[in-house]
XYZ file of C-alpha atoms in Angstrom:
772
model
C 6.271 -3.553 36.637
C 5.109 -2.252 40.022
C 1.412 -2.787 39.215
C 1.876 -6.063 37.303
C 1.102 -8.949 39.671
C 2.526 -11.715 37.477
C 4.283 -10.639 34.286
C 3.474 -13.700 32.203
C 0.738 -13.241 29.623
C 1.179 -16.488 27.734
C -0.731 -19.685 28.221
C 2.463 -21.728 28.356
C 3.769 -22.248 31.869
C 7.283 -23.710 31.863
C 7.599 -21.790 35.117
C 7.321 -23.932 38.255
C 7.369 -27.387 36.667
C 9.087 -29.645 39.224
C 10.415 -31.960 36.485
C 12.673 -29.300 34.988
C 16.228 -30.163 36.007
C 19.240 -27.907 36.339
C 20.413 -26.919 32.866
C 23.798 -28.596 33.472
C 22.525 -31.600 35.449
C 23.453 -34.182 32.812
C 26.780 -32.484 32.196
C 27.508 -32.500 35.933
C 26.838 -36.188 36.475
C 28.630 -37.282 33.296
C 31.652 -35.094 33.899
C 31.094 -33.175 30.668
C 30.467 -29.791 32.322
C 33.449 -27.592 31.557
C 35.025 -25.406 34.201
C 37.965 -23.053 33.814
C 40.527 -25.762 34.510
C 38.846 -28.020 31.930
C 39.447 -25.588 29.085
C 42.091 -26.751 26.573
C 45.410 -25.270 27.590
C 46.848 -22.961 24.925
C 50.416 -23.255 23.703
C 53.076 -21.521 25.803
C 50.780 -21.480 28.844
C 52.358 -20.248 32.060
C 51.267 -21.565 35.452
C 51.284 -19.364 38.514
C 51.870 -19.486 42.255
C 52.209 -16.893 44.989
C 55.249 -16.601 47.227
C 53.633 -16.176 50.635
C 54.668 -14.307 53.773
C 55.976 -16.366 56.675
C 55.381 -13.639 59.253
C 52.050 -12.537 60.685
C 52.761 -8.804 60.835
C 56.082 -7.335 59.776
C 57.912 -4.793 57.676
C 59.666 -6.220 54.625
C 63.344 -5.323 54.947
C 64.809 -7.135 51.931
C 63.681 -9.598 49.274
C 66.041 -12.021 47.490
C 64.335 -13.895 44.653
C 67.447 -15.095 42.843
C 66.839 -18.717 43.808
C 63.249 -18.426 42.628
C 64.290 -17.100 39.227
C 66.899 -19.842 38.858
C 64.521 -22.678 39.716
C 63.656 -25.216 36.973
C 60.773 -24.147 34.754
C 60.554 -20.577 36.031
C 59.978 -18.036 33.256
C 59.301 -14.861 35.249
C 58.919 -13.553 38.782
C 56.975 -10.407 39.682
C 56.752 -8.139 42.703
C 54.649 -5.094 43.498
C 57.141 -2.933 41.582
C 56.162 -4.721 38.354
C 52.496 -3.711 38.491
C 51.914 -0.987 35.869
C 48.740 0.421 37.424
C 47.382 0.351 40.964
C 48.385 -2.495 43.260
C 44.815 -2.974 44.443
C 42.325 -5.840 44.286
C 39.911 -4.585 46.943
C 36.144 -4.218 46.401
C 35.693 -0.859 48.160
C 38.452 0.517 50.362
C 41.535 0.244 48.093
C 43.480 -1.528 50.833
C 43.936 -5.052 49.429
C 47.269 -5.451 47.666
C 47.764 -8.043 44.970
C 51.363 -8.292 46.192
C 52.606 -6.996 49.543
C 54.540 -3.750 49.338
C 56.736 -2.914 52.308
C 54.542 -4.577 54.928
C 52.803 -7.904 55.453
C 49.490 -7.901 57.324
C 48.813 -11.632 57.772
C 50.646 -14.919 57.515
C 50.355 -16.285 53.993
C 49.865 -12.905 52.294
C 51.214 -12.927 48.698
C 54.583 -11.177 48.404
C 55.676 -12.207 44.919
C 54.281 -14.050 41.909
C 55.952 -16.921 40.048
C 55.221 -17.863 36.432
C 56.545 -21.254 35.322
C 56.013 -23.931 32.717
C 54.064 -26.173 35.083
C 51.953 -25.794 38.198
C 54.309 -27.928 40.232
C 57.349 -25.955 39.121
C 55.666 -22.680 40.077
C 54.674 -23.945 43.518
C 58.122 -25.386 44.261
C 59.874 -22.222 43.164
C 57.550 -20.033 45.241
C 58.973 -21.623 48.384
C 62.529 -20.550 47.565
C 62.146 -16.816 48.135
C 64.294 -15.294 50.871
C 62.617 -12.410 52.668
C 64.034 -10.511 55.614
C 61.386 -9.209 57.999
C 61.278 -6.792 60.894
C 58.448 -8.328 62.950
C 55.796 -6.066 64.442
C 53.177 -6.785 67.120
C 50.311 -8.878 65.798
C 46.647 -8.703 66.818
C 45.001 -12.086 66.323
C 41.816 -12.170 68.381
C 38.790 -10.029 69.100
C 40.235 -9.346 72.552
C 43.596 -8.295 71.092
C 41.986 -5.899 68.643
C 39.576 -4.458 71.195
C 42.399 -3.793 73.642
C 44.361 -2.001 70.926
C 41.255 -0.117 69.654
C 41.970 -1.631 66.231
C 38.897 -1.142 64.017
C 38.218 -1.246 60.293
C 35.612 1.476 60.827
C 33.956 3.189 63.794
C 31.711 1.089 66.008
C 28.100 1.259 64.809
C 24.955 1.612 66.912
C 21.335 0.843 66.026
C 18.724 1.566 68.658
C 15.043 2.010 69.429
C 13.558 3.142 72.718
C 15.476 3.219 75.993
C 17.015 -0.232 76.376
C 18.853 0.662 79.594
C 15.701 1.845 81.323
C 13.747 -1.186 80.104
C 16.433 -3.484 81.471
C 16.414 -1.765 84.853
C 12.665 -2.179 85.255
C 12.291 -5.674 83.781
C 10.736 -8.389 85.994
C 13.531 -10.755 84.950
C 17.002 -10.115 83.584
C 19.794 -12.296 82.239
C 23.154 -11.518 80.670
C 25.901 -13.581 79.132
C 28.303 -14.190 76.276
C 28.916 -16.789 73.621
C 31.024 -17.201 70.516
C 30.522 -18.524 67.020
C 33.354 -19.479 64.710
C 34.108 -18.653 61.121
C 33.703 -21.003 58.174
C 35.646 -21.864 55.051
C 33.655 -21.854 51.820
C 35.146 -25.163 50.687
C 33.773 -24.854 47.173
C 34.493 -28.005 45.146
C 36.163 -25.976 42.401
C 38.956 -23.921 43.914
C 40.052 -20.441 42.869
C 41.117 -20.456 39.224
C 41.584 -18.013 36.348
C 42.941 -18.253 32.802
C 44.075 -15.063 31.051
C 44.773 -14.826 27.330
C 46.452 -11.770 25.823
C 44.779 -10.291 22.775
C 45.838 -7.725 20.252
C 46.527 -4.112 21.140
C 46.779 -4.738 24.875
C 43.435 -6.474 25.300
C 42.983 -9.316 27.800
C 40.387 -12.095 27.985
C 39.966 -13.771 31.387
C 38.043 -16.946 32.115
C 37.458 -16.656 35.845
C 35.607 -18.568 38.516
C 34.002 -15.462 39.986
C 30.624 -14.289 41.219
C 31.428 -10.741 40.161
C 32.763 -10.542 36.568
C 32.374 -6.779 36.320
C 34.355 -6.142 39.484
C 37.152 -8.410 38.254
C 37.079 -6.552 34.935
C 37.384 -3.133 36.557
C 40.068 -4.182 39.052
C 42.188 -5.863 36.390
C 41.917 -2.833 34.126
C 42.994 -0.550 36.959
C 45.862 -2.841 37.893
C 47.138 -2.980 34.299
C 46.561 0.697 33.622
C 44.134 0.074 30.752
C 40.445 0.817 30.207
C 37.679 -1.564 31.247
C 36.805 -1.941 27.561
C 40.183 -3.644 27.063
C 39.358 -6.410 29.555
C 36.727 -9.105 29.022
C 35.798 -11.473 31.834
C 33.837 -14.630 31.092
C 32.140 -17.082 33.456
C 30.219 -20.117 32.236
C 29.865 -21.840 35.593
C 31.509 -22.213 38.969
C 31.858 -25.366 40.988
C 30.473 -23.671 44.075
C 31.163 -20.231 45.509
C 28.921 -19.397 48.517
C 30.276 -15.838 48.631
C 33.888 -16.984 48.495
C 34.219 -15.879 44.890
C 32.567 -12.477 45.266
C 35.766 -10.597 46.149
C 38.239 -13.432 46.625
C 38.462 -14.382 42.940
C 39.977 -11.012 42.013
C 43.603 -11.654 43.114
C 43.876 -14.829 41.072
C 42.370 -13.250 37.966
C 44.541 -10.158 38.410
C 47.679 -12.272 38.805
C 46.913 -14.190 35.613
C 46.170 -10.961 33.737
C 49.384 -9.342 34.970
C 51.508 -12.240 33.730
C 49.664 -12.381 30.397
C 50.138 -8.646 29.890
C 53.801 -8.706 30.904
C 54.880 -11.812 29.001
C 52.469 -11.881 26.063
C 51.713 -15.505 26.935
C 48.530 -17.039 28.325
C 48.632 -17.594 32.077
C 46.608 -19.770 34.439
C 46.347 -19.630 38.189
C 44.806 -22.854 39.521
C 45.204 -22.602 43.270
C 46.120 -25.598 45.393
C 43.523 -26.374 48.084
C 45.895 -25.779 50.996
C 47.019 -22.449 49.535
C 43.402 -21.572 48.727
C 42.336 -22.007 52.342
C 45.271 -19.944 53.620
C 44.927 -17.150 51.061
C 41.181 -16.586 50.986
C 38.791 -15.016 53.495
C 36.279 -16.881 55.640
C 32.955 -16.204 57.319
C 33.378 -13.666 60.123
C 33.657 -15.208 63.559
C 31.650 -13.298 66.175
C 31.600 -12.860 69.920
C 28.181 -11.956 71.309
C 27.345 -10.228 74.575
C 23.705 -9.855 75.636
C 21.729 -8.282 78.446
C 18.005 -9.021 78.223
C 14.984 -8.081 80.316
C 11.708 -10.005 80.070
C 8.394 -10.632 81.810
C 6.842 -13.796 83.268
C 5.673 -14.948 79.808
C 9.125 -14.536 78.321
C 8.183 -11.382 76.424
C 11.304 -9.297 75.794
C 11.008 -5.801 77.253
C 14.582 -4.603 76.787
C 17.678 -5.914 75.075
C 21.272 -4.758 74.730
C 23.342 -6.691 72.191
C 27.016 -6.327 71.339
C 28.125 -8.001 68.129
C 31.925 -8.102 67.865
C 33.408 -9.556 64.699
C 36.970 -10.337 63.700
C 37.262 -8.703 60.288
C 40.881 -9.434 59.486
C 43.594 -7.281 57.995
C 41.622 -5.230 55.444
C 38.127 -3.847 54.981
C 36.883 -6.155 52.191
C 33.058 -6.256 52.609
C 33.050 -6.187 56.412
C 31.035 -2.966 56.838
C 28.083 -4.321 54.863
C 28.379 -7.790 56.390
C 28.317 -6.427 59.920
C 25.450 -4.116 59.000
C 23.445 -7.155 57.930
C 24.217 -8.869 61.223
C 22.576 -5.869 62.910
C 19.599 -5.997 60.509
C 18.939 -9.636 61.384
C 19.459 -9.447 65.131
C 15.667 -9.199 65.426
C 14.941 -12.252 63.259
C 11.152 -12.679 63.609
C 10.777 -10.878 66.934
C 9.385 -7.544 68.093
C 11.979 -5.818 70.261
C 10.400 -2.678 71.717
C 13.525 -1.317 73.412
C 16.801 -2.392 71.916
C 20.369 -1.276 71.488
C 22.630 -3.115 69.035
C 26.314 -2.222 69.122
C 28.489 -3.598 66.335
C 32.275 -3.683 66.704
C 34.228 -4.268 63.469
C 37.684 -5.313 64.689
C 40.848 -5.259 62.599
C 43.253 -8.157 63.146
C 46.372 -9.559 61.503
C 44.571 -12.484 59.951
C 43.329 -13.008 56.402
C 40.378 -10.683 55.847
C 36.967 -12.181 56.508
C 34.611 -11.916 53.574
C 31.185 -12.675 52.153
C 29.657 -16.037 52.994
C 26.137 -17.326 52.437
C 23.898 -15.151 54.609
C 26.399 -12.269 54.642
C 26.347 -11.636 58.398
C 22.666 -12.496 58.750
C 23.322 -15.903 60.363
C 25.513 -14.359 63.047
C 22.939 -11.726 64.005
C 20.102 -14.232 63.888
C 21.951 -16.751 66.034
C 22.431 -14.052 68.675
C 18.709 -13.457 69.173
C 17.915 -17.173 69.060
C 20.392 -17.747 71.890
C 18.701 -14.966 73.865
C 15.330 -16.685 73.386
C 16.786 -20.009 74.592
C 18.244 -18.287 77.673
C 14.854 -16.736 78.512
C 13.050 -20.069 78.106
C 15.540 -21.842 80.375
C 15.271 -19.145 83.031
C 11.476 -19.444 83.123
C 11.299 -23.210 82.624
C 9.122 -22.686 79.540
C 9.091 -24.363 76.141
C 11.417 -22.260 73.941
C 8.878 -22.439 71.108
C 6.260 -20.807 73.356
C 8.714 -18.002 74.121
C 9.449 -17.591 70.421
C 5.760 -17.354 69.562
C 5.190 -14.855 72.377
C 7.811 -12.533 70.896
C 6.818 -12.739 67.218
C 6.046 -9.649 65.186
C 2.329 -8.954 64.909
C -0.247 -6.205 64.368
C 0.943 -3.026 66.042
C 4.293 -4.706 66.636
C 5.511 -4.743 63.049
C 8.376 -2.254 62.709
C 12.000 -3.385 62.749
C 14.690 -1.667 64.847
C 15.839 0.105 61.664
C 12.396 1.463 60.905
C 11.109 -0.864 58.175
C 7.475 -1.949 58.400
C 6.948 -5.674 57.833
C 4.185 -5.941 55.251
C 4.103 -9.722 54.900
C 4.480 -11.388 58.285
C 3.706 -15.025 57.552
C 5.977 -16.290 60.346
C 3.179 -17.050 62.859
C 1.162 -19.111 60.381
C 4.231 -20.841 58.971
C 5.480 -21.798 62.445
C 2.040 -23.094 63.423
C 1.879 -25.313 60.357
C 5.352 -26.738 60.890
C 4.538 -27.331 64.546
C 1.634 -29.531 63.455
C 3.375 -31.152 60.488
C 6.454 -32.085 62.520
C 4.379 -33.320 65.500
C 6.534 -31.055 67.651
C 4.552 -31.197 70.900
C 4.341 -34.996 71.073
C 7.996 -35.346 70.149
C 9.026 -32.814 72.785
C 7.198 -34.884 75.394
C 8.928 -38.015 74.092
C 12.306 -36.291 74.376
C 11.601 -35.411 78.021
C 10.670 -39.030 78.690
C 13.818 -40.307 76.947
C 16.042 -38.001 78.984
C 14.421 -39.096 82.223
C 15.255 -42.730 81.418
C 18.817 -42.313 80.056
C 21.930 -41.046 81.784
C 24.556 -41.206 79.011
C 22.523 -40.266 75.953
C 20.497 -37.055 76.030
C 18.129 -35.732 73.386
C 17.064 -32.243 72.427
C 14.463 -30.780 70.081
C 14.031 -27.222 68.835
C 11.898 -25.358 66.318
C 13.263 -22.017 65.145
C 12.115 -19.514 62.509
C 13.903 -17.443 59.861
C 13.097 -14.005 58.460
C 15.700 -12.886 55.926
C 15.716 -9.581 54.065
C 16.211 -9.755 50.310
C 18.185 -7.055 48.472
C 21.686 -5.688 48.495
C 21.823 -3.329 51.460
C 24.066 -1.109 49.320
C 21.200 0.298 47.277
C 22.916 0.934 43.934
C 23.816 -2.746 43.577
C 20.149 -3.660 43.101
C 20.222 -3.533 39.301
C 20.709 -5.992 36.472
C 20.923 -6.173 32.700
C 20.196 -8.846 30.115
C 20.591 -9.437 26.397
C 18.186 -11.640 24.427
C 18.638 -12.664 20.802
C 15.821 -14.294 18.845
C 17.081 -15.969 15.691
C 15.156 -16.367 12.477
C 14.691 -20.105 13.047
C 12.915 -19.452 16.348
C 15.798 -20.364 18.634
C 16.647 -17.997 21.478
C 19.927 -17.019 23.103
C 20.002 -15.462 26.566
C 22.785 -13.598 28.312
C 22.616 -11.704 31.579
C 24.836 -10.432 34.348
C 24.140 -13.270 36.771
C 26.612 -16.090 37.273
C 25.898 -19.783 37.680
C 27.535 -21.438 40.686
C 25.312 -24.502 40.838
C 22.284 -22.710 42.307
C 20.160 -23.013 39.154
C 20.016 -19.352 38.155
C 20.541 -20.040 34.461
C 17.654 -22.499 34.169
C 15.336 -20.162 36.069
C 16.087 -17.246 33.742
C 15.738 -19.525 30.715
C 12.297 -20.532 31.993
C 11.301 -16.882 32.285
C 12.297 -16.171 28.686
C 10.688 -19.356 27.360
C 7.462 -18.424 29.089
C 7.375 -14.995 27.484
C 7.305 -16.606 24.024
C 5.339 -19.737 25.052
C 8.057 -22.043 23.731
C 9.785 -25.051 25.332
C 12.740 -24.276 27.567
C 14.871 -26.469 25.314
C 14.482 -23.784 22.643
C 16.438 -21.326 24.816
C 20.230 -21.482 24.648
C 21.924 -20.278 27.821
C 25.274 -18.572 27.244
C 28.211 -17.721 29.484
C 28.166 -14.491 31.434
C 30.484 -12.000 29.709
C 31.342 -8.419 30.494
C 31.358 -7.540 26.780
C 27.700 -8.547 26.451
C 26.131 -7.111 29.608
C 28.210 -4.391 31.283
C 28.512 -2.980 34.806
C 26.697 -5.782 36.551
C 26.404 -6.471 40.268
C 27.713 -9.602 41.920
C 25.516 -12.661 41.946
C 24.955 -12.410 45.674
C 22.448 -11.285 48.304
C 20.118 -14.060 47.061
C 19.011 -11.650 44.352
C 20.203 -13.429 41.213
C 16.810 -14.598 39.967
C 14.969 -11.484 41.172
C 17.245 -9.101 39.299
C 18.363 -11.046 36.243
C 15.053 -12.809 35.750
C 13.248 -9.487 35.554
C 15.902 -7.958 33.278
C 15.622 -10.929 30.922
C 11.845 -10.677 31.024
C 12.016 -7.025 29.992
C 14.297 -7.851 27.060
C 12.110 -10.734 25.915
C 8.928 -8.696 26.290
C 10.334 -5.994 24.014
C 10.955 -8.581 21.291
C 7.562 -10.170 21.834
C 5.837 -6.825 21.288
C 7.665 -6.442 17.986
C 6.605 -9.952 16.961
C 3.033 -9.161 17.940
C 3.044 -6.275 15.480
C 4.168 -8.593 12.678
C 1.563 -11.207 13.613
C -1.164 -8.556 13.770
C -0.414 -7.496 10.195
C -0.712 -11.109 9.084
C -3.900 -11.855 11.003
C -5.553 -8.527 10.422
C -6.073 -7.763 14.093
C -4.768 -5.411 16.752
C -1.363 -6.187 18.210
C -2.923 -6.253 21.683
C -5.132 -9.158 20.579
C -2.210 -11.385 19.567
C -1.641 -14.364 21.871
C 1.480 -16.500 22.228
C 0.525 -20.122 22.909
C 2.343 -23.473 22.801
C 0.440 -24.262 19.593
C 1.648 -21.101 17.904
C 1.021 -17.369 17.797
C -2.705 -16.644 17.457
C -3.577 -13.524 15.455
C -7.226 -13.190 14.454
C -8.169 -16.374 12.607
C -4.502 -17.250 11.972
C -2.314 -19.512 14.118
C 1.251 -18.938 13.036
C 4.021 -21.363 14.067
C 6.510 -19.488 16.230
C 9.510 -20.178 13.989
C 7.526 -19.113 10.941
C 6.676 -15.809 12.601
C 10.342 -15.263 13.480
C 11.341 -15.780 9.854
C 8.646 -13.401 8.637
C 9.755 -10.777 11.174
C 13.334 -11.065 9.936
C 12.214 -10.661 6.317
C 10.179 -7.636 7.397
C 13.357 -6.095 8.836
C 12.130 -6.185 12.430
C 14.803 -6.286 15.135
C 14.841 -9.559 17.029
C 17.359 -8.546 19.652
C 16.940 -6.464 22.774
C 18.533 -5.531 26.042
C 16.608 -5.450 29.280
C 17.231 -3.639 32.512
C 15.758 -3.849 35.988
C 16.316 -1.848 39.170
C 14.625 -2.922 42.395
C 12.051 -0.270 43.353
C 11.067 1.196 46.713
C 14.291 0.614 48.640
C 16.517 3.168 50.354
C 18.690 3.204 53.439
C 20.399 5.921 55.452
C 23.458 4.166 56.812
C 24.530 7.049 59.017
C 21.234 6.892 60.892
C 20.708 3.138 60.409
C 17.160 3.798 59.259
C 15.195 3.025 56.137
C 13.946 0.214 53.942
C 17.040 -1.767 52.920
C 15.041 -4.815 51.770
C 12.409 -5.242 49.077
C 10.783 -8.122 50.967
C 11.484 -10.899 53.462
C 11.780 -14.639 52.903
C 10.567 -16.814 55.758
C 11.112 -20.352 56.934
C 11.145 -22.595 59.967
C 12.901 -25.826 60.866
C 12.561 -28.413 63.601
C 15.576 -30.528 64.564
C 15.865 -33.455 66.952
C 19.337 -34.454 68.143
C 21.011 -36.911 70.481
C 24.251 -36.306 72.391
C 26.652 -38.833 73.912
C 27.580 -37.108 77.158
C 30.709 -39.238 77.607
C 32.319 -38.370 74.264
C 30.565 -35.153 73.258
C 29.597 -36.675 69.927
C 26.130 -36.030 68.565
C 23.817 -36.992 65.761
C 21.054 -35.028 64.097
C 18.228 -37.552 64.061
C 15.446 -35.719 62.259
C 14.808 -32.416 60.519
C 11.507 -31.000 59.295
C 11.536 -27.806 57.214
C 8.804 -25.538 55.885
C 10.249 -22.793 53.734
C 8.822 -19.819 51.880
C 9.974 -19.301 48.278
C 6.870 -17.447 47.141
C 5.474 -18.804 43.894
C 8.427 -20.972 43.003
C 10.125 -20.534 39.641
C 11.404 -24.105 39.860
C 10.478 -26.227 42.902
C 13.059 -28.900 42.111
C 15.861 -26.343 42.160
C 14.457 -24.625 45.250
C 14.173 -27.855 47.226
C 17.795 -28.642 46.406
C 18.888 -25.217 47.600
C 16.995 -25.650 50.865
C 18.514 -29.054 51.542
C 22.039 -27.929 50.675
C 21.760 -24.653 52.548
C 20.573 -26.398 55.694
C 23.417 -28.926 55.645
C 25.962 -26.169 55.099
C 24.510 -24.268 58.049
C 24.602 -27.425 60.139
C 28.288 -27.787 59.275
C 29.038 -24.217 60.371
C 27.365 -24.820 63.721
C 28.669 -28.323 64.471
C 31.782 -29.585 62.660
C 33.574 -26.833 60.736
C 36.215 -25.435 63.076
C 38.887 -22.973 61.988
C 41.957 -23.295 64.203
C 44.768 -20.739 64.196
C 48.125 -21.215 65.888
C 49.467 -18.622 68.320
C 51.647 -17.224 65.531
C 48.653 -16.690 63.228
C 49.089 -19.774 61.039
C 45.888 -21.448 59.871
C 46.165 -25.067 61.058
C 42.927 -26.319 59.468
C 43.898 -25.753 55.858
C 42.937 -29.004 54.126
C 40.228 -31.692 54.088
C 42.434 -33.648 56.498
C 41.971 -31.085 59.259
C 38.761 -29.226 58.350
C 35.523 -31.213 58.540
C 32.659 -30.245 56.275
C 29.395 -32.208 56.531
C 29.288 -35.529 54.718
C 26.435 -37.749 53.593
C 26.634 -39.432 56.998
C 25.775 -36.142 58.708
C 22.487 -35.839 56.860
C 19.635 -36.683 59.215
C 17.965 -39.971 58.424
C 14.598 -38.197 58.470
C 14.904 -35.050 56.384
C 11.583 -33.603 55.257
C 11.347 -30.378 53.261
C 8.131 -28.680 52.156
C 7.454 -25.382 50.393
C 5.064 -22.815 51.847
C 2.130 -22.398 49.473
C 2.075 -18.610 49.208
C 3.323 -15.924 46.886
C 5.359 -12.768 47.231
C 3.373 -9.659 48.104
C 5.821 -7.684 45.958
C 5.676 -7.955 42.146
C 8.857 -9.997 41.709
C 9.282 -12.306 38.752
C 6.335 -14.738 38.923
C 5.809 -13.538 42.522
C 8.706 -15.771 43.535
C 11.112 -15.290 46.423
C 14.850 -15.732 46.737
C 16.125 -19.058 47.997
C 19.944 -18.921 47.990
C 20.750 -17.723 51.496
C 17.691 -18.006 53.794
C 17.817 -21.840 54.124
C 21.309 -21.624 55.620
C 19.848 -20.046 58.747
C 17.277 -22.785 59.212
C 20.099 -24.834 60.749
C 20.154 -22.681 63.865
C 17.578 -25.123 65.257
C 20.364 -27.724 65.454
C 22.432 -25.618 67.863
C 19.372 -24.844 69.969
C 18.487 -28.548 70.103
C 22.047 -29.430 71.105
C 21.821 -26.856 73.874
C 18.604 -28.478 75.088
C 20.326 -31.872 75.137
C 23.243 -30.487 77.133
C 20.829 -28.774 79.520
C 19.211 -32.158 80.178
C 22.421 -33.312 81.886
C 21.482 -31.092 84.854
C 17.749 -30.421 84.425
C 17.431 -28.899 87.883
C 19.401 -25.864 86.707
C 17.286 -23.074 85.261
C 19.926 -21.982 82.757
C 20.840 -22.543 79.131
C 24.324 -24.085 78.872
C 27.272 -22.009 77.581
C 27.548 -23.845 74.262
C 29.640 -22.072 71.650
C 29.569 -22.795 67.905
C 30.771 -24.906 66.283
C 29.440 -27.500 68.711
C 32.285 -29.944 68.216
C 32.589 -32.857 70.658
C 35.126 -30.832 72.629
C 32.785 -27.817 72.801
C 29.882 -30.016 73.903
C 31.964 -31.617 76.662
C 33.056 -28.180 77.880
C 29.434 -27.037 77.914
C 28.333 -30.143 79.841
C 31.036 -29.619 82.452
C 30.190 -25.940 82.836
C 26.462 -26.615 83.013
C 26.838 -29.317 85.655
C 29.133 -27.089 87.679
């Protein structure tokens, strides 16, 4: 594939037709789309709930579950001692217990498992457990963990040049700190799994997971059976955003354990409050910076410390924090830089994957540094950003990867014109000069996001394509559908190979017994990996069909063309379904697997050097905001976005992902605040106390356009990933809010200390500090 610029030989182009909707769009809006909890409940179904720890960090002295077992509807109760295999549901480090064993590491950790005849009965009984604890000191914050030298792994360092020397000799120098909070995934469909026991110890699990193969392997290990005895199936998820990459495993494992132990089907449909307490969030970070720069705002030296609260276990924190380091450059050339990454272990639920996977935190750090420089010099922040962009001779990242496709300067220039940035910035200055209570801000910020799993072996995918004798096609692959439109994109790829309508392709649920050993649908790589794997499978079948057509038309197989009107072979035009029937009668195989591994990537983690990404996706966004300086409330007035998706596989799907990703990023930076009590309890554990963006938070002017380029790498149709990069476009909102706060004391040459999320309280604190 490396030398194939666009692997689509047919004349039919179902690829990139804006009118093609999501494959489940009608089912979604009519309520007919079936999720795990919509499946008919089998007879004798057991419902599950966890008994949760009421201490933050403690040894378990004694457990009395007699009242739980005696509660109405309870059929069985399980503890760690009842697990036949390994008590482990972790992705990497083998340190996540399904059920606590001897020690609890965070408040809410599962200690025992209840199986009852109804969901309500299970939840009520789970509250009746009596556990005696011997409390131990708890570390809850970054400061606590740092003071105790509590780390999930050694502190990491990525560097280029002599940052200390560059700082000492810089014409200007500024240092400071700021914080950004975590974020709950708040998927519409909560964590859920349904396990059915089969014959001879086999288990079938319908799970809402982004990683069916990992669930399969973990469940097999927990039950002490082989992976071949466990089948995991996923038709669709009602949202995931990274929260079902590792976090789905405990619920699936619990259901499988009960099914295996009782011989009855078991379902774990988690209550929203319990879901928010039990599952990991986006990592919250504290950032420290020391930056040197010249009179133009050009960065000459930078020292960054990225400290993240990782929680009680490792989960995916090493890779997430690595990606924060990778993206601490964003679009900027940093000639002398030192990035120090602290991965701090605390007695809180483990932080986990979330859209952007650490990238947003690293990117927000450098964008704050740029804003600080601009304020110190009294320059337009956009001018400072442009001054620091990568360019010829300044095109190598701090980890040693050369940027081969730097479209950021041209993309920013176009958005600057399209959004009328300069005139609007002047209008904002005029507005602020005339108003004392309301203050406006405007900011334009770029995004450069690396695409690939940074753990190299995960960059692989498989697919299975069946072509039936009537010309219909069935597609299966290792990717999962969580609303992002992966299934329709892969169906378009396969339809294009055969030059048939997309409606002729039947999409089937992801299953571990069809395509094995798959990677998670994550890292924005779903279409890149699975689309290419499906293409390879379909191309194999097409070549077999071409041989059959060539024998009919009396021509070479290479001369056969697949067109919407039929398969052209010499003077013959054979209807596609007719050719399929003839191939079947000729005993030609019409089924094939396909496999794809991303080429040309490698990374030495010990040295923090290499090429971890296949390519970069770019974008830029301009946001205008207004702040009420008396209440701290704000409104996002207008947003203009120009985003790079390469040669889009489906513009309608991509535009939806950009809009949704931006609003989710805006929520992280403005309204979504996780609040923990002093004893480690999560206080914001329901929609009543945790505020995700609503329709009212959408800016009245919200313009999104796609960059009209293509990927320099030979991806499927020369497209680019679109799942995660749009999330980071929202960083312009925080920068604009900072500009508005700065306007309350314009004589100060400093960017205000505004932390994220920029809630009304945070904005009022920043105003007071800035004025002081």
